[in-house]
XYZ file of C-alpha atoms in Angstrom:
662
model
C -28.466 16.330 50.985
C -27.213 19.518 48.964
C -25.084 21.798 50.696
C -23.621 23.694 48.225
C -25.382 27.105 47.366
C -24.147 29.099 44.432
C -25.279 33.056 44.863
C -23.203 35.767 45.991
C -24.782 39.401 46.212
C -23.134 41.817 44.233
C -23.616 45.624 43.975
C -23.548 47.214 40.325
C -22.728 50.158 38.977
C -26.007 51.279 39.251
C -26.782 50.368 42.527
C -28.592 47.525 42.369
C -28.083 44.542 43.792
C -28.275 40.915 42.292
C -27.668 37.397 43.604
C -25.575 35.291 41.262
C -22.924 33.284 41.251
C -19.427 34.507 41.423
C -16.174 34.078 42.623
C -14.707 33.848 46.319
C -12.698 36.890 47.200
C -10.159 36.487 50.070
C -9.788 38.598 52.438
C -6.917 40.144 54.235
C -4.494 37.462 56.593
C -6.304 37.892 59.794
C -3.934 40.317 61.707
C -4.598 43.136 58.801
C -7.861 41.913 59.266
C -8.508 42.752 63.011
C -5.932 45.870 62.830
C -8.516 47.304 60.182
C -11.928 46.515 62.609
C -10.075 47.983 65.204
C -9.318 51.123 63.352
C -12.614 51.434 62.012
C -13.906 50.762 65.724
C -12.195 53.365 66.914
C -13.052 56.267 64.189
C -16.518 54.996 64.735
C -15.801 55.554 68.431
C -14.789 59.050 68.386
C -17.831 59.996 65.703
C -20.091 58.999 68.214
C -18.647 60.547 71.568
C -18.773 63.727 69.444
C -22.038 63.667 68.888
C -23.214 62.837 72.142
C -20.628 65.462 73.589
C -22.916 68.117 71.077
C -25.981 66.660 72.407
C -25.050 67.132 76.068
C -22.666 69.911 76.787
C -24.256 72.801 75.201
C -27.701 71.982 76.058
C -29.919 72.424 78.273
C -32.021 70.097 80.817
C -34.929 70.716 78.507
C -33.257 70.303 75.153
C -31.838 66.782 76.826
C -34.871 65.261 78.130
C -36.864 66.435 74.875
C -33.967 64.506 72.958
C -34.744 61.169 75.233
C -31.173 61.468 76.851
C -32.709 62.478 80.419
C -35.389 62.050 82.911
C -36.244 64.920 85.080
C -37.786 65.063 87.522
C -37.725 61.461 88.899
C -38.791 60.319 92.358
C -37.081 58.143 94.086
C -39.536 55.089 95.000
C -36.901 52.298 96.793
C -33.729 51.331 97.244
C -31.228 48.339 97.980
C -27.929 47.255 98.366
C -27.184 45.510 95.068
C -23.543 43.223 94.500
C -20.453 44.369 95.287
C -22.216 46.651 98.053
C -23.541 48.892 95.327
C -26.837 50.767 96.127
C -29.794 50.110 93.581
C -32.216 53.029 93.608
C -35.587 52.671 91.959
C -36.975 55.869 90.430
C -39.738 56.951 88.373
C -40.471 59.481 85.935
C -42.793 61.907 87.399
C -43.730 64.254 84.573
C -43.046 64.450 80.383
C -43.701 60.653 80.321
C -45.439 60.935 76.952
C -41.380 61.958 75.572
C -39.893 59.100 73.911
C -36.424 58.392 75.189
C -33.048 56.416 74.581
C -32.601 55.155 77.876
C -31.819 51.158 77.996
C -31.029 48.321 79.879
C -27.498 47.811 80.475
C -26.556 51.701 79.804
C -24.231 53.713 81.335
C -26.342 56.655 83.329
C -25.861 59.326 85.512
C -28.156 59.853 88.821
C -27.818 63.938 89.381
C -29.192 66.541 91.300
C -30.337 69.694 89.599
C -29.109 71.669 92.759
C -25.581 71.675 91.518
C -25.422 69.087 89.007
C -21.361 69.457 88.571
C -20.867 67.922 91.918
C -24.060 66.231 93.095
C -23.832 63.285 90.629
C -22.903 59.597 90.855
C -22.210 57.283 87.860
C -24.169 53.909 87.321
C -25.600 51.663 85.089
C -29.370 51.167 84.353
C -29.595 47.769 85.699
C -33.871 47.291 84.902
C -36.327 49.961 83.126
C -40.278 49.010 82.286
C -42.401 51.967 81.519
C -41.598 55.171 83.587
C -39.627 53.262 86.264
C -36.084 52.198 86.366
C -33.572 51.111 88.300
C -30.166 52.243 88.483
C -26.897 50.574 90.155
C -24.799 53.382 91.698
C -21.110 52.800 92.433
C -21.641 54.070 95.553
C -22.854 51.911 98.736
C -24.705 54.481 100.083
C -27.322 56.942 98.470
C -25.587 60.601 98.439
C -26.922 63.032 101.037
C -28.228 64.954 98.104
C -30.394 62.929 96.895
C -33.152 63.626 99.989
C -33.430 67.680 98.655
C -35.409 66.645 95.277
C -34.734 68.134 91.814
C -33.349 64.677 90.676
C -32.618 63.407 87.194
C -30.821 60.435 85.274
C -29.102 60.947 82.573
C -27.384 58.934 79.795
C -24.075 58.352 79.664
C -21.545 57.691 76.557
C -21.355 54.114 76.275
C -17.856 53.330 76.470
C -18.462 50.149 77.923
C -19.776 48.454 75.076
C -16.824 49.563 72.935
C -14.492 48.599 75.365
C -16.347 44.978 74.759
C -16.153 45.172 71.660
C -12.406 46.464 71.396
C -11.080 43.676 73.691
C -12.927 41.112 71.366
C -11.099 42.069 68.300
C -8.253 42.008 70.058
C -8.623 38.573 71.860
C -9.571 37.348 68.283
C -6.767 38.871 66.980
C -4.290 37.061 68.920
C -6.438 33.536 68.920
C -6.134 33.826 64.824
C -2.456 33.347 65.472
C -3.244 29.806 66.108
C -4.363 27.715 62.600
C -5.867 25.271 65.173
C -8.610 27.847 65.337
C -10.697 26.775 62.601
C -13.645 29.063 63.345
C -11.314 32.403 62.978
C -10.139 31.458 59.992
C -13.013 30.634 58.400
C -14.794 33.740 59.221
C -11.854 35.943 57.929
C -11.595 34.059 54.609
C -8.383 32.090 55.330
C -9.775 28.862 55.481
C -13.234 26.935 54.032
C -15.824 25.640 55.935
C -16.643 22.060 56.258
C -19.452 19.654 56.724
C -20.276 16.181 57.710
C -22.513 14.303 55.488
C -24.122 11.602 58.033
C -26.969 14.053 58.640
C -30.077 11.943 58.435
C -32.958 13.547 56.654
C -34.971 15.167 58.826
C -39.301 15.357 59.384
C -40.202 18.511 60.913
C -44.101 18.936 59.615
C -44.031 22.666 60.582
C -40.930 23.483 58.078
C -40.855 23.744 54.062
C -38.279 22.296 51.440
C -35.964 25.209 51.735
C -36.245 25.707 55.590
C -35.518 21.446 56.337
C -32.269 22.308 54.152
C -31.542 24.988 55.953
C -31.923 23.101 59.617
C -29.963 20.046 57.911
C -26.909 22.288 56.598
C -26.972 23.794 60.285
C -26.352 20.555 61.634
C -24.016 19.310 58.936
C -22.057 22.428 59.719
C -18.524 21.729 61.840
C -17.802 25.458 61.929
C -20.110 27.667 60.235
C -23.581 27.807 58.708
C -25.509 30.476 57.397
C -29.781 31.199 56.917
C -30.354 33.819 54.156
C -34.269 34.707 55.379
C -35.554 37.149 52.710
C -38.728 38.813 53.950
C -41.602 36.811 55.338
C -39.777 33.438 55.040
C -40.001 32.393 58.286
C -36.584 33.085 59.300
C -37.024 32.857 63.094
C -39.310 29.383 62.729
C -36.696 27.931 61.036
C -33.997 29.039 63.211
C -36.140 27.604 66.322
C -36.404 24.368 64.812
C -32.550 24.426 64.246
C -31.954 25.079 67.480
C -34.491 22.321 69.116
C -32.700 19.835 66.346
C -29.185 20.907 67.614
C -29.840 20.504 71.618
C -31.342 16.586 70.347
C -27.711 15.936 68.745
C -25.376 17.860 70.571
C -26.740 18.142 74.254
C -24.916 20.548 74.746
C -25.720 24.233 75.606
C -26.631 26.979 72.850
C -26.043 30.949 73.045
C -28.423 32.989 71.097
C -27.930 36.495 70.443
C -29.273 39.092 68.497
C -28.523 43.106 67.955
C -31.288 44.184 69.705
C -33.656 43.407 72.710
C -37.038 43.087 70.309
C -35.202 40.190 68.610
C -33.612 38.374 71.241
C -36.907 38.829 73.207
C -38.915 37.028 70.003
C -36.875 34.046 69.966
C -36.901 33.533 73.541
C -40.393 33.196 73.495
C -40.936 31.207 70.671
C -38.072 28.920 71.849
C -39.525 28.718 75.483
C -42.659 27.442 73.359
C -41.039 24.703 72.138
C -40.265 23.190 75.495
C -36.869 24.482 75.821
C -35.254 26.029 79.049
C -34.643 29.318 78.017
C -32.849 31.968 80.569
C -32.640 35.131 78.712
C -30.182 37.754 80.170
C -30.631 41.314 80.444
C -33.628 43.588 80.219
C -36.513 42.623 77.693
C -37.313 45.642 75.631
C -41.193 44.817 76.372
C -43.003 43.716 79.346
C -44.967 40.474 78.951
C -45.576 37.917 81.865
C -44.046 35.314 79.789
C -41.412 36.835 78.737
C -40.054 38.124 82.664
C -40.704 34.681 83.393
C -37.608 33.288 81.377
C -35.615 36.394 82.756
C -32.752 35.971 84.911
C -33.795 38.185 87.852
C -37.653 36.595 87.533
C -35.546 32.839 88.146
C -33.543 34.074 90.881
C -36.790 35.246 92.644
C -38.430 31.910 92.312
C -35.305 29.634 93.233
C -35.268 28.135 96.597
C -32.498 29.818 98.172
C -34.016 33.233 97.060
C -35.854 33.251 100.476
C -32.730 33.342 102.608
C -30.872 35.653 100.658
C -33.764 38.055 100.616
C -33.934 37.627 104.555
C -30.226 38.515 104.404
C -30.020 41.013 102.334
C -33.258 42.852 104.455
C -30.988 42.302 107.272
C -28.047 44.563 105.582
C -30.318 47.250 104.810
C -31.744 47.590 108.132
C -28.018 47.825 109.732
C -27.493 50.282 106.809
C -30.330 52.565 107.713
C -29.494 52.272 111.375
C -26.192 53.554 110.463
C -27.333 56.468 108.377
C -28.977 57.712 111.403
C -26.121 58.968 112.990
C -25.637 62.805 112.207
C -22.637 63.843 110.397
C -21.518 65.762 113.911
C -20.526 62.498 116.034
C -17.961 61.507 118.456
C -15.410 58.487 118.433
C -18.237 56.038 120.193
C -20.581 57.014 117.630
C -18.281 57.071 115.056
C -17.260 53.351 115.898
C -20.761 52.202 116.376
C -21.693 53.573 112.632
C -19.025 51.851 111.275
C -19.471 48.325 113.211
C -23.102 48.726 111.415
C -21.763 49.011 108.067
C -19.315 46.312 108.291
C -22.111 43.903 109.476
C -24.321 45.309 106.687
C -21.334 44.681 104.377
C -20.931 40.798 106.159
C -24.376 39.937 105.568
C -24.023 41.274 101.542
C -21.415 39.469 101.234
C -23.222 36.183 102.335
C -26.218 37.354 100.095
C -23.963 37.371 96.846
C -22.398 34.066 97.472
C -25.808 32.918 97.679
C -27.231 34.686 94.704
C -23.585 33.444 92.773
C -24.769 29.907 93.469
C -28.442 30.530 92.284
C -26.880 32.107 88.978
C -24.147 29.328 88.398
C -27.310 26.881 89.110
C -29.763 28.307 86.785
C -27.051 28.794 83.708
C -26.010 24.962 84.427
C -30.009 24.234 83.887
C -30.613 26.002 81.081
C -30.528 24.159 77.682
C -30.295 28.143 75.788
C -28.940 31.168 76.738
C -30.295 34.244 74.993
C -28.839 38.010 75.051
C -27.920 40.338 73.053
C -24.474 40.562 71.448
C -22.939 43.101 74.122
C -25.185 41.422 76.495
C -23.371 38.017 75.924
C -20.546 39.477 78.111
C -22.301 40.304 81.190
C -20.716 38.763 84.280
C -22.523 35.977 84.570
C -22.129 34.311 81.579
C -18.713 35.834 80.664
C -16.600 33.135 81.235
C -18.718 30.659 79.959
C -17.944 28.417 76.267
C -20.422 27.376 74.134
C -20.197 24.017 71.628
C -23.115 26.989 68.971
C -23.665 30.271 69.139
C -26.425 31.598 66.916
C -26.360 35.263 65.809
C -30.083 36.250 64.457
C -30.271 39.305 62.176
C -26.965 39.387 61.370
C -27.679 41.884 58.978
C -28.282 44.273 61.288
C -25.191 43.579 63.196
C -22.035 45.519 63.857
C -19.094 42.980 62.911
C -17.105 44.172 65.814
C -19.917 43.208 68.266
C -20.372 39.937 66.778
C -16.981 38.725 68.102
C -18.270 38.903 71.842
C -20.445 35.993 71.125
C -18.419 34.183 68.139
C -15.317 33.786 70.692
C -17.297 31.929 72.938
C -18.513 29.006 70.425
C -16.716 26.559 67.929
C -19.492 26.956 65.722
C -21.327 29.681 64.299
C -24.860 30.111 62.625
C -25.589 33.387 61.084
C -29.268 34.432 60.164
C -30.461 37.490 58.350
C -30.487 39.053 55.227
C -27.916 41.396 54.004
C -30.179 42.789 51.192
C -32.015 44.928 53.949
C -30.428 47.200 56.122
C -27.559 47.073 57.701
C -26.168 48.612 61.027
C -26.369 52.366 61.470
C -23.022 53.600 61.280
C -22.292 57.043 62.541
C -18.734 57.680 61.317
C -18.797 58.600 57.616
C -15.263 57.606 57.162
C -15.567 54.321 59.266
C -18.774 53.260 56.837
C -16.818 54.570 53.431
C -14.158 51.977 54.889
C -15.989 48.732 55.473
C -17.572 48.898 59.343
C -21.418 49.092 57.079
C -20.092 45.754 55.649
C -21.391 43.203 57.975
C -19.921 39.886 59.113
C -23.145 38.135 57.624
C -22.034 40.025 54.006
C -18.543 38.931 53.893
C -19.393 34.971 54.956
C -22.109 34.805 51.955
C -19.479 36.179 49.614
C -16.792 34.203 51.154
C -18.602 30.636 51.919
C -21.299 30.492 49.585
C -21.516 26.557 50.670
C -22.171 27.807 53.840
C -25.543 29.679 52.802
C -29.045 27.963 52.689
C -31.512 30.577 50.967
C -35.134 30.582 52.509
C -37.233 30.519 48.852
C -40.689 30.347 49.986
C -42.483 33.665 51.839
C -45.812 33.736 53.580
C -46.363 37.303 53.770
C -47.132 39.120 50.227
C -48.993 38.987 47.451
C -47.170 37.488 44.791
C -46.879 40.761 42.781
C -45.389 42.173 45.578
C -42.932 40.158 46.506
C -41.645 39.686 42.782
C -39.803 42.990 41.934
C -38.007 42.355 45.507
C -36.800 38.723 44.402
C -35.953 39.269 40.964
C -33.739 42.277 41.664
C -32.318 40.782 45.149
C -32.514 37.000 45.535
C -32.188 35.724 41.669
C -35.870 35.219 41.152
C -35.895 32.389 43.820
C -38.131 33.421 46.206
C -42.221 33.120 45.734
C -45.069 33.534 47.427
C -46.745 30.451 48.987
C -49.819 29.575 48.222
C -51.995 31.180 50.964
C -50.790 34.314 50.397
C -49.859 34.293 46.375
C -53.015 35.746 45.464
C -54.840 37.099 48.689
C -56.207 41.016 48.075
C -58.197 43.236 49.983
C -61.480 42.590 47.936
C -62.160 41.124 44.635
C -60.972 42.772 41.699
C -58.208 44.958 43.732
C -54.454 45.550 42.305
C -51.979 44.553 45.065
C -49.735 47.441 43.852
C -49.817 50.707 42.584
C -47.037 53.450 41.663
C -48.915 56.644 41.325
C -45.917 58.860 39.721
C -46.293 62.546 40.372
C -43.453 63.625 37.367
C -44.635 66.639 35.887
C -47.053 67.857 38.909
C -44.748 70.191 39.951
C -44.695 68.598 43.666
C -41.123 70.304 44.038
C -39.335 69.185 47.835
C -38.486 71.106 50.345
C -35.191 70.683 52.349
C -35.312 70.683 56.194
C -31.965 70.675 57.704
C -30.839 67.529 56.382
C -34.150 65.586 55.655
C -36.622 66.548 53.154
C -40.481 67.360 53.137
C -43.242 67.354 49.975
C -46.496 68.342 51.169
C -47.971 68.347 47.820
C -47.217 64.743 47.828
C -48.163 64.043 51.268
C -51.473 65.482 50.475
C -51.500 63.637 47.237
C -51.466 60.444 49.312
C -54.106 60.709 51.729
C -56.314 61.723 48.914
C -55.586 58.395 47.446
C -55.644 56.691 51.101
C -59.092 58.262 51.796
C -60.740 57.288 48.341
C -59.077 53.717 49.238
C -60.536 53.508 52.980
C -63.963 54.524 51.539
C -64.025 51.410 49.033
C -62.807 49.341 51.560
C -65.894 50.197 54.419
C -68.000 48.493 51.768
C -66.183 45.308 52.891
C -64.974 45.503 56.245
C -66.207 47.060 59.679
C -64.092 49.147 61.760
C -63.562 46.525 63.915
C -61.613 44.282 61.724
C -60.482 46.926 59.398
C -56.979 46.274 57.626
C -53.990 47.455 59.038
C -52.414 50.794 57.266
C -48.579 52.046 57.338
C -47.351 55.243 56.078
C -43.682 55.090 55.573
C -40.745 57.669 54.524
C -37.136 57.128 54.275
C -36.991 61.163 55.566
C -37.926 61.901 59.341
C -39.041 65.539 58.627
C -41.955 64.072 55.770
C -43.626 62.258 58.862
C -44.542 65.660 60.363
C -46.065 66.218 57.322
C -47.920 63.037 57.091
C -49.227 63.027 60.782
C -50.362 66.563 60.036
C -52.427 65.995 57.286
C -53.826 62.442 58.849
C -54.870 64.935 61.650
C -56.813 67.387 59.021
C -58.257 63.858 57.456
C -61.929 63.685 59.241
C -63.140 60.588 56.775
C -59.943 58.825 58.341
C -60.872 59.392 62.289
C -62.589 55.865 62.513
C -59.764 54.181 61.185
C -56.954 56.232 62.876
C -55.970 53.424 65.233
C -55.277 51.360 62.357
C -53.107 54.020 60.835
C -49.266 53.797 61.738
C -47.049 56.658 60.426
C -42.956 55.411 60.381
C -39.604 55.919 58.992
C -38.843 52.835 56.675
C -36.186 52.241 58.924
C -38.042 51.622 62.182
C -40.538 49.597 60.057
C -37.965 47.139 59.466
C -39.474 43.737 60.848
C -42.849 44.883 60.790
C -45.493 44.225 58.488
C -49.180 45.787 57.420
C -51.945 44.713 54.949
C -51.472 47.523 53.484
C -48.029 50.306 53.089
C -48.198 53.268 51.580
C -44.509 55.125 50.481
C -44.039 58.806 50.509
C -40.778 58.932 48.405
C -40.619 62.284 49.081
C -38.078 63.296 46.559
C -38.468 65.514 43.723
C -35.974 67.726 42.043
C -34.521 68.530 38.120
C -31.147 67.487 39.384
C -32.302 63.853 40.071
C -30.531 63.610 43.248
C -31.949 61.202 45.436
C -30.212 60.998 48.256
C -29.659 57.924 50.701
C -32.759 56.461 48.289
C -29.762 55.349 46.310
C -29.205 52.423 49.173
C -31.842 50.540 47.507
C -32.002 47.646 50.513
C -33.842 50.584 52.180
C -36.370 50.493 49.555
C -36.484 46.534 49.892
C -37.524 46.878 53.048
C -40.295 49.131 52.470
C -41.730 47.755 49.745
C -41.579 44.178 51.896
C -43.758 45.216 54.568
C -46.982 45.118 52.714
C -49.394 41.851 52.919
C -52.311 43.010 50.175
C -51.694 46.277 48.828
C -48.717 48.176 48.399
C -48.774 51.749 47.449
C -45.609 53.882 46.284
C -46.071 57.898 45.802
C -43.185 59.753 44.018
C -41.516 61.546 41.305
C -40.224 59.008 38.194
C -38.264 61.685 36.762
C -36.272 62.132 39.747
C -36.161 58.687 41.284
C -35.321 57.308 37.398
C -31.856 58.627 37.859
C -31.198 54.969 39.475
C -31.682 52.306 37.050
C -33.366 50.525 40.185
C -36.452 52.719 40.595
C -36.757 53.306 36.570
C -37.328 49.391 36.226
C -39.512 49.521 39.291
C -42.097 51.780 37.677
C -41.777 49.340 34.336
C -42.516 46.603 36.492
C -45.419 48.329 38.169
C -46.662 48.615 34.575
C -46.452 45.463 33.513
C -48.812 44.427 36.145
C -50.927 47.339 35.642
C -50.139 49.498 38.717
C -48.809 52.833 36.945
C -50.759 55.811 37.418
C -50.347 59.445 36.780
C -51.161 61.564 39.998
C -53.013 63.605 37.386
C -55.867 60.793 37.984
C -56.519 62.210 41.795
C -56.044 66.147 40.827
């Protein structure tokens, strides 16, 4: 079994990422390592808080609602007592339901009345969110009187708790690193090398290809660290699921599986469940499906045999509380004593409820084979003190390193899976990003420990010409298309890639705040798309029409593209098949046809954040059968990456001048 990989990602002077052999670089000693991370996290926290203040302190409630920070107005749909004698209130957003928002389960939030928002406010935590309803557990044992007077809202608070969790994890890791016996921490910080045992039997898993099998074997053989490098479309999730299944069969121990986003956690939870594993999903899923909800702690608690008794007790406690609330504020000693007695009885019953619920949680956790959560969610109270033999971090290329240390400290062995050649996590502090916070633990470990890495080498998404350039630039030409997709096309004779060059057309970009737009480029893109759709309509019906994505690096360009779509009557029958999004938001998705509006066009050759070519790696690998890039080669070619792509497109008969459509 080959346990040695010899590739290391290196950024070259022209911004290209190549993957080749090289020498390991040692990181600073552990103490300095974690001190540096703590300093970077502090800078990020301060910048994040400053941005939050700008969004909240000087804006109206309507502006905060438009920015997705606030639900207002809301209506109370129910309330109940919860753990710790806190009250949980369920609310519904009654208007402005079409506005996207940033509220998430587990997030600190403010329950307030707009009658007097400075005083009529209670802090809490969002414990559940689905559609236009959410539950918020308030830091009080009863609903405030002002909650009966209407004009209510919920607003997200700055998430100090997540930063506290990350900070505490880094401090703990720093302390533990002083013990030379703590091999995992010393390996991850570059002080030691990972080890492997050689007695792993050759596996036979029919649904895996050769490189996927090697990845699973590497994970089984690893004593401390294994890395799965999964380029786009290579079946990383499939590989991870089989590896987790094999680990449980080998070690017979519970595994913690985490990811930066709820969406990634949901996908893994479902796939693991489909393999017959007992999965416990801690936290609130990003989407609501019956199958996914059945895996959550809340659902499993509700189905537990002891929960019926707990619900009965909780109902009694609520009845006592309701009786206590019937007493008016102006009452005598006898009434006051009676009110206190009712509250005391409610609290006593809730203590019994808490004990019963804790028993149920312990029972469910004990029976679970896999526990899934987000990085920060892995420290929720029900699993905070658990230790695991193996921790798996998926989408590690998008994970902020300080957040990774929260689950890492719970395990003896770590599996990292992801692709550091795609987008890294968003960092709000330019200083912190510049000093290294944007470099993920995955990227560091791939460089430090190439022997722990297995590259998945066969992709099942793209035509070979769509994959070819990314494979050449980012993956040392090692990623190939599976035979089932290598030559698939929209119709016989169609070319899989096209670069439409607007150089010399006078399509000048326009600056829109910190973003850019290019109206003429968008119009040209839709002219090409309309022509393609007319051609495709000869082969497809609206029911089986290929999916189309139009993506751009710039948010303001989306407005221009959406406006173009609105005024394209020929595309009306196919509008449901067309989505428009930013590149960053489209990571992880795919379509049959992808158009990329590059937007930048200027005499100075300025391309802004397009110089982060990992963004283009994401963009170019979303298409299954056809990739169309519209851009100005004169501007883009200031970076060799784009100049080389134009040559690549030309070599595959995919280069066109915009004049062909003018």
